[in-house]
Each structure stands twice: as structure tokens, then as C-alpha cells.
CSV table of C-alpha atoms in Angstrom, one decimal:
chain,number,residue,atom,x,y,z
A,1,UNK,CA,0.1,0.1,0.0
A,2,UNK,CA,1.4,3.3,-0.8
A,3,UNK,CA,1.8,6.3,1.4
A,4,UNK,CA,-0.6,9.2,1.3
A,5,UNK,CA,0.8,12.7,0.4
A,6,UNK,CA,0.2,13.7,4.1
A,7,UNK,CA,2.4,10.8,5.5
A,8,UNK,CA,5.3,11.8,2.8
A,9,UNK,CA,5.0,14.9,3.8
A,10,UNK,CA,5.1,14.2,7.6
A,11,UNK,CA,8.3,12.1,6.9
A,12,UNK,CA,10.0,14.9,4.9
A,13,UNK,CA,9.2,17.8,7.2
A,14,UNK,CA,12.3,17.1,9.5
A,15,UNK,CA,14.6,16.9,6.7
A,16,UNK,CA,13.3,20.3,5.1
A,17,UNK,CA,13.4,22.1,8.6
A,18,UNK,CA,17.2,20.9,9.0
A,19,UNK,CA,17.8,22.0,5.4
A,20,UNK,CA,16.2,25.5,6.0
A,21,UNK,CA,18.3,25.6,9.6
A,22,UNK,CA,21.5,24.9,7.5
A,23,UNK,CA,20.6,27.5,5.0
A,24,UNK,CA,19.7,30.1,7.6
A,25,UNK,CA,23.5,29.5,9.0
A,26,UNK,CA,25.2,29.7,5.6
A,27,UNK,CA,23.2,32.9,4.6
A,28,UNK,CA,24.2,34.4,8.1
A,29,UNK,CA,28.0,33.2,7.7
A,30,UNK,CA,27.9,34.8,4.2
A,31,UNK,CA,26.7,38.1,5.1
A,32,UNK,CA,29.1,38.3,8.3
A,33,UNK,CA,32.0,37.4,6.1
A,34,UNK,CA,31.3,39.6,3.4
A,35,UNK,CA,31.1,42.5,6.0
A,36,UNK,CA,34.4,41.4,7.6
A,37,UNK,CA,36.5,41.1,4.4
A,38,UNK,CA,35.0,44.6,3.3
A,39,UNK,CA,36.3,46.2,6.2
A,40,UNK,CA,39.7,44.3,6.3
A,41,UNK,CA,40.2,45.5,2.7
A,42,UNK,CA,39.5,49.1,3.6
A,43,UNK,CA,41.7,48.7,6.5
A,44,UNK,CA,44.8,48.0,4.1
A,45,UNK,CA,43.6,49.9,1.2
A,46,UNK,CA,41.9,52.9,2.0
A,47,UNK,CA,42.1,54.2,-1.6
A,48,UNK,CA,39.1,51.7,-2.3
A,49,UNK,CA,36.9,54.7,-1.5
A,50,UNK,CA,38.3,56.4,-4.9
A,51,UNK,CA,36.9,53.4,-7.0
A,52,UNK,CA,34.7,53.9,-9.8
A,53,UNK,CA,31.5,51.8,-10.0
A,54,UNK,CA,33.1,49.3,-12.1
A,55,UNK,CA,35.8,48.7,-9.1
A,56,UNK,CA,33.2,48.5,-6.6
A,57,UNK,CA,31.7,45.7,-8.6
A,58,UNK,CA,35.0,44.0,-9.3
A,59,UNK,CA,35.8,44.1,-5.6
A,60,UNK,CA,32.3,42.7,-4.8
A,61,UNK,CA,32.8,40.1,-7.2
A,62,UNK,CA,36.3,39.2,-5.7
A,63,UNK,CA,34.9,39.0,-2.2
A,64,UNK,CA,31.8,37.1,-3.5
A,65,UNK,CA,34.3,34.2,-5.1
A,66,UNK,CA,36.2,34.0,-1.9
A,67,UNK,CA,33.0,34.1,0.5
A,68,UNK,CA,31.2,31.8,-1.4
A,69,UNK,CA,33.6,29.0,-1.6
A,70,UNK,CA,34.2,29.7,2.1
A,71,UNK,CA,30.7,29.2,3.3
A,72,UNK,CA,30.4,26.2,1.3
A,73,UNK,CA,33.6,24.6,2.4
A,74,UNK,CA,32.6,25.5,6.2
A,75,UNK,CA,29.1,23.8,5.9
A,76,UNK,CA,30.8,20.6,4.3
A,77,UNK,CA,33.4,20.4,6.8
A,78,UNK,CA,31.2,20.9,9.5
A,79,UNK,CA,28.6,18.2,8.6
A,80,UNK,CA,30.8,15.6,7.1
A,81,UNK,CA,33.7,15.7,9.6
A,82,UNK,CA,32.3,15.6,12.9
A,83,UNK,CA,33.3,13.1,15.5
A,84,UNK,CA,31.2,9.7,15.0
A,85,UNK,CA,29.7,8.6,18.1
């Protein structure tokens, strides 16, 4: 006998909730890391304030490239390399 849609939804709900929680963590880490990297760059390169629009976009792209990889790798490492009980 096959399961009803409600039964399937009930079984998937914990997985969905865990995925949403993980996604929220990743978004928060992305936002914090992006802010920190921009502040760090400005500390060492105050000339950034003199960039034209294309310069700001290029800097944002460079930061995004690093942050995206950092966030994905951090999530992967955290959930795949935990001590097994």
C-alpha cells in the first residue's frame, strides 16, 4: 500500500526543517564574512573609496568568489567531518 501525500510530507518535514536551518546558517555566515572582508580590505586599502563603479563591482565579485567557497566548504566540513559517536 502506498503512502498518502500527508504521510510523505510528515516524513520529509524534519529533513526540510534541517535544510532550512542549515541554509539560514550559511546565509548568516555569508553576510558576516562579506562585511568582515570589506572592512579588512578598507583597513589596508583606504583608496578603495576612490574606485569607480566598475571597481566596486570587481571588488564585490572578488569578495563573493572567496566568501561563496568559504561558506560552502565550512558547511561541508562541519557536517561531514564530525566525530562519530
